[in-house]
Coordinates of C-alpha atoms and ligand atoms in Angstrom, one line a residue:
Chain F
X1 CA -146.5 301.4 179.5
X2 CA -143.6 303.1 177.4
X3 CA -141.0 302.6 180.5
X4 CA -139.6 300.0 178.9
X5 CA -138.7 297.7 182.5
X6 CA -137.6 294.8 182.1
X7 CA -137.3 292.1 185.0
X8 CA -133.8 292.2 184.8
X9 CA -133.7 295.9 185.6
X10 CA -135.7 295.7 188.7
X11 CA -133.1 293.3 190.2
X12 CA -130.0 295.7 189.2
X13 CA -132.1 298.5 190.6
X14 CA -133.1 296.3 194.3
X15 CA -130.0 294.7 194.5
X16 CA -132.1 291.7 195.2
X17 CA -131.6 287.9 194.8
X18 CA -133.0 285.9 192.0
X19 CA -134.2 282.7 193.8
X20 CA -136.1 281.1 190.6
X21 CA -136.9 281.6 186.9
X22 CA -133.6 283.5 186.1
X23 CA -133.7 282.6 182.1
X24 CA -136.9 284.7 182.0
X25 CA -135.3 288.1 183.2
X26 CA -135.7 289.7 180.2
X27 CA -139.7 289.6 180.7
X28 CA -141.4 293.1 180.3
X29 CA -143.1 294.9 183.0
X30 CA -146.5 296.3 181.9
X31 CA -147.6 297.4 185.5
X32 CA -146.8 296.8 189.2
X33 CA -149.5 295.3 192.0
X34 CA -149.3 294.7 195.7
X35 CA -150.9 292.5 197.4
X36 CA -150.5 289.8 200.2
X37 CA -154.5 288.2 199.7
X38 CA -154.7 285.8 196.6
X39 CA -158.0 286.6 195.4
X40 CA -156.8 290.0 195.3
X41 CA -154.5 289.8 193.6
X42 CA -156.4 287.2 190.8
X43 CA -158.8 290.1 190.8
X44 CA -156.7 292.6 189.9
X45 CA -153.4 291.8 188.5
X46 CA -152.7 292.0 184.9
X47 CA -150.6 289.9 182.1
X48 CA -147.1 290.9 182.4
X49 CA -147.4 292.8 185.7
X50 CA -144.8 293.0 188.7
X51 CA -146.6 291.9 191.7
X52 CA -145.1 292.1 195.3
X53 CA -146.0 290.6 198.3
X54 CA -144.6 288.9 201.5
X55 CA -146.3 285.4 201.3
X56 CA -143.5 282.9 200.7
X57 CA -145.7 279.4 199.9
X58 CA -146.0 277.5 196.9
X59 CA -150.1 279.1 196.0
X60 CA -147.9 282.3 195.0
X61 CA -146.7 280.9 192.1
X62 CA -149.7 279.7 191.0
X63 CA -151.3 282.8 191.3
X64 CA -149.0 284.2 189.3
X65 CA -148.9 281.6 186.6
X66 CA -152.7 281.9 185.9
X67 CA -152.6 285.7 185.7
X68 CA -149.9 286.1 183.7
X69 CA -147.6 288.0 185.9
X70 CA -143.9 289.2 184.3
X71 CA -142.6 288.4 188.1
X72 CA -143.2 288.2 191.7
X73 CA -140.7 290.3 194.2
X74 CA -140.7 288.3 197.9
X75 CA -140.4 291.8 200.3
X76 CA -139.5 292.2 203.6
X77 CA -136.9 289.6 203.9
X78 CA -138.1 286.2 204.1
X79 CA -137.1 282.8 202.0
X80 CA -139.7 281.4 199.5
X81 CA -140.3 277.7 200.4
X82 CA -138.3 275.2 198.3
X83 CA -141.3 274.3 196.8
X84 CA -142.3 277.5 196.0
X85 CA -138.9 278.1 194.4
X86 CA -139.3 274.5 192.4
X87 CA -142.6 275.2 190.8
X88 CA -141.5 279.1 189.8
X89 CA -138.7 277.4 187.9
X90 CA -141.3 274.8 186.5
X91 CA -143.6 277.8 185.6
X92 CA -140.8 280.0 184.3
X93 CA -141.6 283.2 186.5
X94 CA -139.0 285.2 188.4
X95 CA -139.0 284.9 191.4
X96 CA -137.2 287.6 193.5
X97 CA -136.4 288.5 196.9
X98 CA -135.5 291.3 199.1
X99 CA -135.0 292.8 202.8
X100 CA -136.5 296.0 201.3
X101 CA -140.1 296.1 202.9
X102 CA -143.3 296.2 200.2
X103 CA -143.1 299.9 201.0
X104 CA -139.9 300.9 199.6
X105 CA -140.2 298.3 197.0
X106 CA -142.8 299.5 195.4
X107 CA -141.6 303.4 195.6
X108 CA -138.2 302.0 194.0
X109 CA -140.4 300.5 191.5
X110 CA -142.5 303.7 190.7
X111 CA -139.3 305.8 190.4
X112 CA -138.4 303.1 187.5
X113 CA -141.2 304.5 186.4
X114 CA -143.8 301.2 186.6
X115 CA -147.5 302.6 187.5
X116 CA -150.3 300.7 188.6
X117 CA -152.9 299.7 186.4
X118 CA -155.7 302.0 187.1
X119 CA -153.4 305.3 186.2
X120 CA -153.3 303.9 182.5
Chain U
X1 CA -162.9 268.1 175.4
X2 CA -163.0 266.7 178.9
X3 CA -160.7 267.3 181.4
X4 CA -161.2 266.0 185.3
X5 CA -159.5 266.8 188.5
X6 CA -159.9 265.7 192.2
X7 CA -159.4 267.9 195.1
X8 CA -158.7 266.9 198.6
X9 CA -159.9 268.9 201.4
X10 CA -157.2 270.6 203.3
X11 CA -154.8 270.1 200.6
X12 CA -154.2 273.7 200.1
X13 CA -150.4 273.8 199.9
X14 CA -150.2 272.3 196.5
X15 CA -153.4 273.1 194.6
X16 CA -154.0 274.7 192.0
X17 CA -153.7 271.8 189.8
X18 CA -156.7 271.8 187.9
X19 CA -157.0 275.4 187.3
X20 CA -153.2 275.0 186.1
X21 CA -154.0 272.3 184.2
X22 CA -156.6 274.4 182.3
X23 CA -154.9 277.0 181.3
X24 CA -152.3 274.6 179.7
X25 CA -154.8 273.2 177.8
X26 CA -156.8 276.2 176.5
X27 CA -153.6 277.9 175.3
X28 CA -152.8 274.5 173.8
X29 CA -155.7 274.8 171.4
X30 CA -155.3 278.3 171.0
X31 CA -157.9 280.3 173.4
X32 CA -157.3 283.5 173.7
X33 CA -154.8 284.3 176.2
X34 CA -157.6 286.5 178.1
X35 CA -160.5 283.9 178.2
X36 CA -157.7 281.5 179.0
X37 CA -156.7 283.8 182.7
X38 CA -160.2 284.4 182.8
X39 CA -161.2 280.3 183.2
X40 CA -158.2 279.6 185.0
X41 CA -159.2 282.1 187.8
X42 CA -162.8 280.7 188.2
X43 CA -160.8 277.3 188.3
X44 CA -158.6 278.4 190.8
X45 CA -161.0 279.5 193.3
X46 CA -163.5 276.9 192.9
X47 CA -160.4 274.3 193.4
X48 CA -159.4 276.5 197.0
X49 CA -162.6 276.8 197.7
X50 CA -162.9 272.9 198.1
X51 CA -159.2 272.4 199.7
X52 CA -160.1 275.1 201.8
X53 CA -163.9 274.6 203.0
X54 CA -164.8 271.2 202.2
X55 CA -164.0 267.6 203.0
X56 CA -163.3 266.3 198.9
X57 CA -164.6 267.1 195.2
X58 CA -164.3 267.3 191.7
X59 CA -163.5 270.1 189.2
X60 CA -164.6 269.3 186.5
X61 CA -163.7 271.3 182.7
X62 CA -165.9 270.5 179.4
X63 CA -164.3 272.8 177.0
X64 CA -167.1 273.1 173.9
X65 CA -166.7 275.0 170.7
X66 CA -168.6 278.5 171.7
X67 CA -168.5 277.8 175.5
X68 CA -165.9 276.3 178.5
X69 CA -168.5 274.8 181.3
X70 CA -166.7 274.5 184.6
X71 CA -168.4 272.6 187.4
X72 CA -167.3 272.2 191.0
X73 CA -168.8 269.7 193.1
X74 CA -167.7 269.0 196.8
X75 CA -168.5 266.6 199.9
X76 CA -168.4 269.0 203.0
X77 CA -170.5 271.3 205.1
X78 CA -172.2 273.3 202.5
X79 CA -173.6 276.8 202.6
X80 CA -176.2 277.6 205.0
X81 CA -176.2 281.6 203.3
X82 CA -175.5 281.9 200.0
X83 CA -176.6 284.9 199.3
X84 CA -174.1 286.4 202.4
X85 CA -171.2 283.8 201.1
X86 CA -171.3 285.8 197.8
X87 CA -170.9 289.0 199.6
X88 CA -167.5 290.8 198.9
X89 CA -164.9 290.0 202.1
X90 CA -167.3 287.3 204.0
X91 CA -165.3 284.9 204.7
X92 CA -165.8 281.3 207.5
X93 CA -162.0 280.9 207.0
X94 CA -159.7 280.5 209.9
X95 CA -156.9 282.4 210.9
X96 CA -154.3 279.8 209.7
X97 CA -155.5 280.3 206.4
X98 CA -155.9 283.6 206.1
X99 CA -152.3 284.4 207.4
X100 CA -151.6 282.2 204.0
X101 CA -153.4 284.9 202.0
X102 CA -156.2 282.8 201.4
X103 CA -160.1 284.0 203.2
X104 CA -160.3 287.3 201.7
X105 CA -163.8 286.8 201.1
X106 CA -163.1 286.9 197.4
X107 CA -163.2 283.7 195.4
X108 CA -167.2 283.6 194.8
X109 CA -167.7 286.9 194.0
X110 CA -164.4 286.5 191.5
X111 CA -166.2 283.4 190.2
X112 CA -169.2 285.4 189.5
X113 CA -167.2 288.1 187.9
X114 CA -165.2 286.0 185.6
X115 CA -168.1 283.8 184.2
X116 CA -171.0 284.3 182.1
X117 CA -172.8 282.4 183.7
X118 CA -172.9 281.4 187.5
X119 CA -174.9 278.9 189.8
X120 CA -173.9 278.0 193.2
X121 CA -176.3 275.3 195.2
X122 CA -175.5 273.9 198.6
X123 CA -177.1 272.1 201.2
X124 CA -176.0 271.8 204.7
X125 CA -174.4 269.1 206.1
X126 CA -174.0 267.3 202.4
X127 CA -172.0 269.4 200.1
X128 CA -171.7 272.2 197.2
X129 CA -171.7 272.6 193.6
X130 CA -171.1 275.5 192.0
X131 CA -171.1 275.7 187.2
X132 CA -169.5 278.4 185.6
X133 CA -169.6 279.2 182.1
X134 CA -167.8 281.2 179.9
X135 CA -168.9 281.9 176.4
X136 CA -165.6 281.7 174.0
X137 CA -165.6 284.8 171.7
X138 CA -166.4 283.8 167.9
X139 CA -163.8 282.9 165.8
X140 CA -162.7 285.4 163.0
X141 CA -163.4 284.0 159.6
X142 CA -165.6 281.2 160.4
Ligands
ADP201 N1 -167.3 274.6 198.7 C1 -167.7 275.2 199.8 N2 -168.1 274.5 200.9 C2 -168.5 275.1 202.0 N3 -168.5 276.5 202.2 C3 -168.1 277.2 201.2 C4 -167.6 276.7 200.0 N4 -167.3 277.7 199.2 C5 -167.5 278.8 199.8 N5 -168.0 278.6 201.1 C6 -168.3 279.5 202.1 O1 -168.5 280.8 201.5 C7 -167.6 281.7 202.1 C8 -167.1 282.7 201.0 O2 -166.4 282.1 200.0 P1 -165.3 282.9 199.2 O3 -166.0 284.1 198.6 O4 -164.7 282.0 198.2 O5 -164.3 283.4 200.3 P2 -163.2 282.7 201.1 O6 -162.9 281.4 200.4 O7 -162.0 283.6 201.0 O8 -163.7 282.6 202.5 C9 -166.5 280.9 202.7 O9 -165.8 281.5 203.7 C10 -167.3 279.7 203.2 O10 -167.9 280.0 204.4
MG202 MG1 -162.7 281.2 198.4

Protein backbone atom coordinates (compact mmCIF):
# COMPACT_ATOMS: atom_id res chain seq x y z
CA UNK A 1 0.00 0.00 0.00
CA UNK A 2 2.73 2.61 -1.04
CA UNK A 3 0.28 4.17 -3.85
CA UNK A 4 -0.42 6.85 -1.86
CA UNK A 5 -4.58 7.39 -3.00
CA UNK A 6 -6.23 9.42 -1.39
CA UNK A 7 -10.17 9.77 -1.62
CA UNK A 8 -9.90 12.87 -3.20
CA UNK A 9 -7.90 11.47 -6.01
CA UNK A 10 -10.35 8.85 -6.91
CA UNK A 11 -13.02 11.48 -7.50
CA UNK A 12 -10.61 13.74 -9.85
CA UNK A 13 -9.74 10.52 -11.49
CA UNK A 14 -13.97 9.24 -11.97
CA UNK A 15 -15.16 12.52 -12.51
CA UNK A 16 -17.71 11.51 -10.03
CA UNK A 17 -20.12 13.34 -7.59
CA UNK A 18 -19.43 13.59 -3.96
CA UNK A 19 -22.92 13.09 -2.46
CA UNK A 20 -21.74 12.90 1.42
CA UNK A 21 -18.72 13.14 3.75
CA UNK A 22 -16.78 15.66 1.50
CA UNK A 23 -14.55 17.06 4.64
CA UNK A 24 -13.13 13.55 4.80
CA UNK A 25 -11.63 13.45 1.16
CA UNK A 26 -8.33 13.39 2.17
CA UNK A 27 -8.79 9.81 3.74
CA UNK A 28 -6.11 7.19 2.50
CA UNK A 29 -6.89 4.26 0.46
CA UNK A 30 -5.28 1.06 1.83
CA UNK A 31 -7.12 -1.39 -0.58
CA UNK A 32 -10.17 -1.55 -2.91
CA UNK A 33 -13.30 -4.32 -2.42
CA UNK A 34 -16.43 -5.00 -4.42
CA UNK A 35 -19.23 -6.24 -3.34
CA UNK A 36 -23.05 -5.77 -3.53
CA UNK A 37 -23.92 -8.60 -0.46
CA UNK A 38 -23.27 -7.07 3.16
CA UNK A 39 -22.00 -9.88 4.83
CA UNK A 40 -19.50 -10.00 2.19
CA UNK A 41 -18.35 -7.32 2.35
CA UNK A 42 -18.16 -7.37 6.59
CA UNK A 43 -16.26 -10.44 5.88
CA UNK A 44 -13.81 -9.16 3.79
CA UNK A 45 -13.30 -5.53 3.74
CA UNK A 46 -10.51 -3.89 5.44
CA UNK A 47 -9.87 -0.46 7.70
CA UNK A 48 -9.36 2.24 5.24
CA UNK A 49 -10.41 0.31 2.08
CA UNK A 50 -12.44 1.71 -1.07
CA UNK A 51 -15.39 -0.47 -1.38
CA UNK A 52 -17.78 -0.30 -4.46
CA UNK A 53 -21.04 -1.39 -4.91
CA UNK A 54 -24.48 -0.63 -6.50
CA UNK A 55 -26.82 -0.87 -3.38
CA UNK A 56 -27.99 2.72 -2.69
CA UNK A 57 -29.90 2.14 1.09
CA UNK A 58 -29.04 3.49 4.30
CA UNK A 59 -27.39 -0.46 5.65
CA UNK A 60 -24.43 0.68 3.27
CA UNK A 61 -23.30 3.13 5.41
CA UNK A 62 -23.34 1.16 8.28
CA UNK A 63 -21.48 -1.40 6.83
CA UNK A 64 -18.96 0.82 6.10
CA UNK A 65 -18.82 2.56 9.30
CA UNK A 66 -18.16 -0.70 11.31
CA UNK A 67 -15.42 -1.93 9.00
CA UNK A 68 -13.63 1.02 8.75
CA UNK A 69 -13.87 1.70 5.09
CA UNK A 70 -11.86 5.10 3.66
CA UNK A 71 -15.11 5.38 1.22
CA UNK A 72 -17.91 3.84 -0.59
CA UNK A 73 -18.19 4.59 -4.67
CA UNK A 74 -22.24 4.12 -5.67
CA UNK A 75 -21.55 2.48 -9.50
CA UNK A 76 -23.64 2.25 -12.19
CA UNK A 77 -25.55 5.32 -11.94
CA UNK A 78 -28.11 5.36 -9.37
CA UNK A 79 -28.91 8.01 -6.31
CA UNK A 80 -28.09 6.99 -2.67
CA UNK A 81 -31.30 7.42 -0.56
CA UNK A 82 -31.53 10.65 1.43
CA UNK A 83 -31.12 8.80 4.23
CA UNK A 84 -28.36 6.97 3.17
CA UNK A 85 -26.70 10.30 2.26
CA UNK A 86 -27.69 11.80 5.96
CA UNK A 87 -26.20 9.11 7.99
CA UNK A 88 -22.73 9.09 5.63
CA UNK A 89 -22.41 12.73 6.60
CA UNK A 90 -23.19 11.69 10.33
CA UNK A 91 -20.58 8.86 9.96
CA UNK A 92 -18.08 11.05 8.18
CA UNK A 93 -17.47 8.57 5.11
CA UNK A 94 -17.49 9.63 1.45
CA UNK A 95 -19.78 8.76 -0.19
CA UNK A 96 -19.41 8.86 -4.09
CA UNK A 97 -21.25 8.26 -7.11
CA UNK A 98 -20.97 7.43 -10.65
CA UNK A 99 -22.60 6.24 -14.14
CA UNK A 100 -19.25 4.26 -14.58
CA UNK A 101 -20.44 0.55 -14.03
CA UNK A 102 -18.47 -1.56 -10.93
CA UNK A 103 -16.57 -2.86 -13.86
CA UNK A 104 -14.72 0.09 -15.13
CA UNK A 105 -14.71 1.43 -11.67
CA UNK A 106 -12.72 -0.83 -10.29
CA UNK A 107 -10.16 -1.10 -13.45
CA UNK A 108 -9.95 2.83 -13.09
CA UNK A 109 -9.17 2.12 -9.59
CA UNK A 110 -6.49 -0.54 -10.22
CA UNK A 111 -4.72 1.67 -12.76
CA UNK A 112 -4.48 4.23 -9.65
CA UNK A 113 -2.77 1.62 -8.67
CA UNK A 114 -5.24 0.31 -5.49
CA UNK A 115 -4.96 -3.67 -5.23
CA UNK A 116 -7.17 -5.81 -3.44
CA UNK A 117 -6.37 -7.21 -0.23
CA UNK A 118 -5.34 -10.69 -0.87
CA UNK A 119 -2.30 -9.46 -3.43
CA UNK A 120 -0.61 -7.82 -0.34
CA UNK B 1 -20.29 -1.90 31.36
CA UNK B 2 -23.78 -2.59 30.08
CA UNK B 3 -25.12 -1.54 27.14
CA UNK B 4 -28.88 -2.70 25.76
CA UNK B 5 -30.62 -2.39 22.46
CA UNK B 6 -34.06 -3.54 21.04
CA UNK B 7 -34.60 -4.62 17.65
CA UNK B 8 -37.88 -4.76 15.79
CA UNK B 9 -38.57 -7.31 13.33
CA UNK B 10 -38.70 -6.04 9.80
CA UNK B 11 -36.98 -2.95 10.71
CA UNK B 12 -34.14 -3.48 8.47
CA UNK B 13 -33.88 -0.06 6.81
CA UNK B 14 -32.43 1.63 9.76
CA UNK B 15 -30.59 -0.93 11.89
CA UNK B 16 -27.58 -1.28 12.78
CA UNK B 17 -27.93 0.71 15.81
CA UNK B 18 -26.67 -1.44 18.45
CA UNK B 19 -23.77 -2.79 16.54
CA UNK B 20 -23.05 1.15 15.81
CA UNK B 21 -23.55 1.94 19.11
CA UNK B 22 -20.82 -0.53 20.19
CA UNK B 23 -18.28 0.37 18.29
CA UNK B 24 -18.70 3.96 19.65
CA UNK B 25 -18.34 2.86 22.88
CA UNK B 26 -15.43 0.36 22.71
CA UNK B 27 -13.26 3.01 20.92
CA UNK B 28 -14.49 5.37 23.65
CA UNK B 29 -12.61 3.37 26.21
CA UNK B 30 -9.90 2.65 24.13
CA UNK B 31 -10.34 -1.15 22.45
CA UNK B 32 -8.32 -1.73 20.01
CA UNK B 33 -9.54 -0.53 16.76
CA UNK B 34 -9.49 -4.37 15.49
CA UNK B 35 -11.39 -6.12 18.35
CA UNK B 36 -13.60 -3.03 18.17
CA UNK B 37 -14.64 -3.98 13.98
CA UNK B 38 -14.32 -7.31 15.06
CA UNK B 39 -17.47 -6.97 17.95
CA UNK B 40 -19.21 -4.58 15.91
CA UNK B 41 -19.55 -7.21 12.98
CA UNK B 42 -20.92 -9.96 15.28
CA UNK B 43 -23.28 -7.08 16.47
CA UNK B 44 -24.27 -6.26 13.31
CA UNK B 45 -25.35 -9.53 12.10
CA UNK B 46 -26.92 -10.76 15.07
CA UNK B 47 -29.01 -7.26 15.07
CA UNK B 48 -30.08 -8.13 10.97
CA UNK B 49 -30.42 -11.33 11.82
CA UNK B 50 -33.48 -10.35 14.17
CA UNK B 51 -34.87 -7.41 11.86
CA UNK B 52 -34.54 -9.76 9.24
CA UNK B 53 -35.88 -13.30 10.47
CA UNK B 54 -37.62 -12.66 13.58
CA UNK B 55 -40.61 -11.03 15.04
CA UNK B 56 -38.60 -8.70 18.09
CA UNK B 57 -35.34 -9.04 20.44
CA UNK B 58 -32.66 -7.80 22.32
CA UNK B 59 -28.92 -7.32 21.78
CA UNK B 60 -27.53 -7.17 24.49
CA UNK B 61 -23.37 -5.93 25.07
CA UNK B 62 -21.60 -6.68 28.62
CA UNK B 63 -18.19 -5.32 27.99
CA UNK B 64 -15.82 -6.97 30.99
CA UNK B 65 -12.25 -6.31 31.57
CA UNK B 66 -10.57 -9.48 29.60
CA UNK B 67 -13.74 -10.28 27.61
CA UNK B 68 -16.96 -8.32 25.50
CA UNK B 69 -20.08 -10.97 25.93
CA UNK B 70 -22.61 -10.29 23.26
CA UNK B 71 -26.03 -11.94 23.54
CA UNK B 72 -28.89 -11.91 21.01
CA UNK B 73 -32.15 -13.07 22.04
CA UNK B 74 -35.32 -12.90 19.66
CA UNK B 75 -39.18 -13.71 19.63
CA UNK B 76 -39.79 -15.41 16.18
CA UNK B 77 -39.79 -18.66 14.36
CA UNK B 78 -36.55 -20.12 15.46
CA UNK B 79 -34.27 -22.61 13.79
CA UNK B 80 -35.47 -25.86 12.93
CA UNK B 81 -31.58 -26.78 11.46
CA UNK B 82 -28.94 -25.25 12.98
CA UNK B 83 -26.38 -27.08 11.95
CA UNK B 84 -27.52 -26.28 7.95
CA UNK B 85 -28.27 -22.41 9.08
CA UNK B 86 -24.55 -22.23 9.93
CA UNK B 87 -23.57 -23.44 6.57
CA UNK B 88 -21.78 -20.84 4.36
CA UNK B 89 -24.62 -19.21 1.74
CA UNK B 90 -27.93 -20.95 3.33
CA UNK B 91 -30.04 -18.60 3.56
CA UNK B 92 -34.57 -18.60 4.28
CA UNK B 93 -34.35 -14.97 3.12
CA UNK B 94 -36.75 -13.64 0.52
CA UNK B 95 -36.07 -12.19 -2.60
CA UNK B 96 -36.95 -8.55 -1.35
CA UNK B 97 -34.21 -8.77 0.90
CA UNK B 98 -31.74 -10.25 -0.84
CA UNK B 99 -32.04 -7.69 -3.71
CA UNK B 100 -31.07 -5.25 -0.60
CA UNK B 101 -27.78 -7.16 -0.23
CA UNK B 102 -28.91 -8.75 2.74
CA UNK B 103 -29.45 -13.20 2.60
CA UNK B 104 -26.06 -14.09 1.59
CA UNK B 105 -26.08 -16.88 3.84
CA UNK B 106 -23.30 -15.11 5.74
CA UNK B 107 -24.08 -13.58 9.05
CA UNK B 108 -23.80 -16.91 11.35
CA UNK B 109 -20.90 -18.26 9.96
CA UNK B 110 -19.30 -14.40 10.22
CA UNK B 111 -20.54 -14.53 13.83
CA UNK B 112 -18.74 -17.72 14.36
CA UNK B 113 -15.68 -16.33 12.78
CA UNK B 114 -15.37 -13.15 14.61
CA UNK B 115 -16.02 -14.58 18.20
CA UNK B 116 -14.11 -16.70 20.48
CA UNK B 117 -16.71 -18.18 21.56
CA UNK B 118 -20.11 -19.01 19.83
CA UNK B 119 -23.50 -20.64 20.93
CA UNK B 120 -26.61 -20.47 18.97
CA UNK B 121 -29.96 -22.28 20.57
CA UNK B 122 -33.45 -22.06 18.95
CA UNK B 123 -36.56 -23.70 19.20
CA UNK B 124 -39.28 -23.65 16.78
CA UNK B 125 -42.10 -21.72 16.93
CA UNK B 126 -40.63 -19.60 20.09
CA UNK B 127 -37.54 -17.84 19.31
CA UNK B 128 -33.45 -17.72 19.15
CA UNK B 129 -30.55 -16.80 21.15
CA UNK B 130 -27.38 -16.70 20.04
CA UNK B 131 -23.73 -15.42 22.89
CA UNK B 132 -20.77 -14.36 21.38
CA UNK B 133 -17.67 -13.75 23.11
CA UNK B 134 -14.69 -12.09 22.37
CA UNK B 135 -11.65 -12.30 24.57
CA UNK B 136 -9.98 -8.60 24.71
CA UNK B 137 -6.16 -8.97 24.14
CA UNK B 138 -4.12 -8.17 27.57
CA UNK B 139 -3.12 -4.93 28.23
CA UNK B 140 0.65 -4.00 27.82
CA UNK B 141 2.10 -3.14 31.15
CA UNK B 142 -0.49 -4.35 33.47
N1 LIG C 1 -32.76 -15.05 14.68
C1 LIG C 1 -33.18 -15.93 13.77
N2 LIG C 1 -34.45 -16.40 13.77
C2 LIG C 1 -34.89 -17.29 12.85
N3 LIG C 1 -34.11 -17.80 11.87
C3 LIG C 1 -32.83 -17.38 11.82
C4 LIG C 1 -32.29 -16.44 12.75
N4 LIG C 1 -31.00 -16.25 12.45
C5 LIG C 1 -30.72 -17.02 11.39
N5 LIG C 1 -31.82 -17.71 11.01
C6 LIG C 1 -31.91 -18.71 9.91
O1 LIG C 1 -30.60 -19.12 9.55
C7 LIG C 1 -30.34 -18.78 8.18
C8 LIG C 1 -28.88 -18.40 7.99
O2 LIG C 1 -28.59 -17.20 8.71
P1 LIG C 1 -27.39 -16.29 8.23
O3 LIG C 1 -26.16 -17.12 8.14
O4 LIG C 1 -27.34 -15.08 9.09
O5 LIG C 1 -27.79 -15.90 6.74
P2 LIG C 1 -28.86 -14.86 6.19
O6 LIG C 1 -29.30 -14.00 7.32
O7 LIG C 1 -28.11 -14.13 5.14
O8 LIG C 1 -30.00 -15.67 5.63
C9 LIG C 1 -31.33 -17.69 7.86
O9 LIG C 1 -31.63 -17.58 6.48
C10 LIG C 1 -32.56 -18.14 8.67
O10 LIG C 1 -33.22 -19.20 8.00
MG1 LIG D 1 -27.98 -13.15 8.61
Amino acid sequence: MNHGVTMRDIVVKLGCEVMAGSEHLDNPVAFGYSSDLLSDVMAKVGLGDVWVTVQTHENIIAVGSITGVSGIIIAGGAAPLPPTVRRANEEGIPLLVTVKPSFEVIGILYHMGIKGRSEK
Amino acid sequence: MYLEYRVDGGDFQASGQAAAGIKRTLRQIGIDAEVARRAAIVTYEAEMNIAIHAYLGTISIEILPERIIIQADDEGPGIADIPAAMQVGYSTATEDIREMGFGAGLGLPNMRRYSDEFEIESQVGVGTSVRAVIILPAKEGN
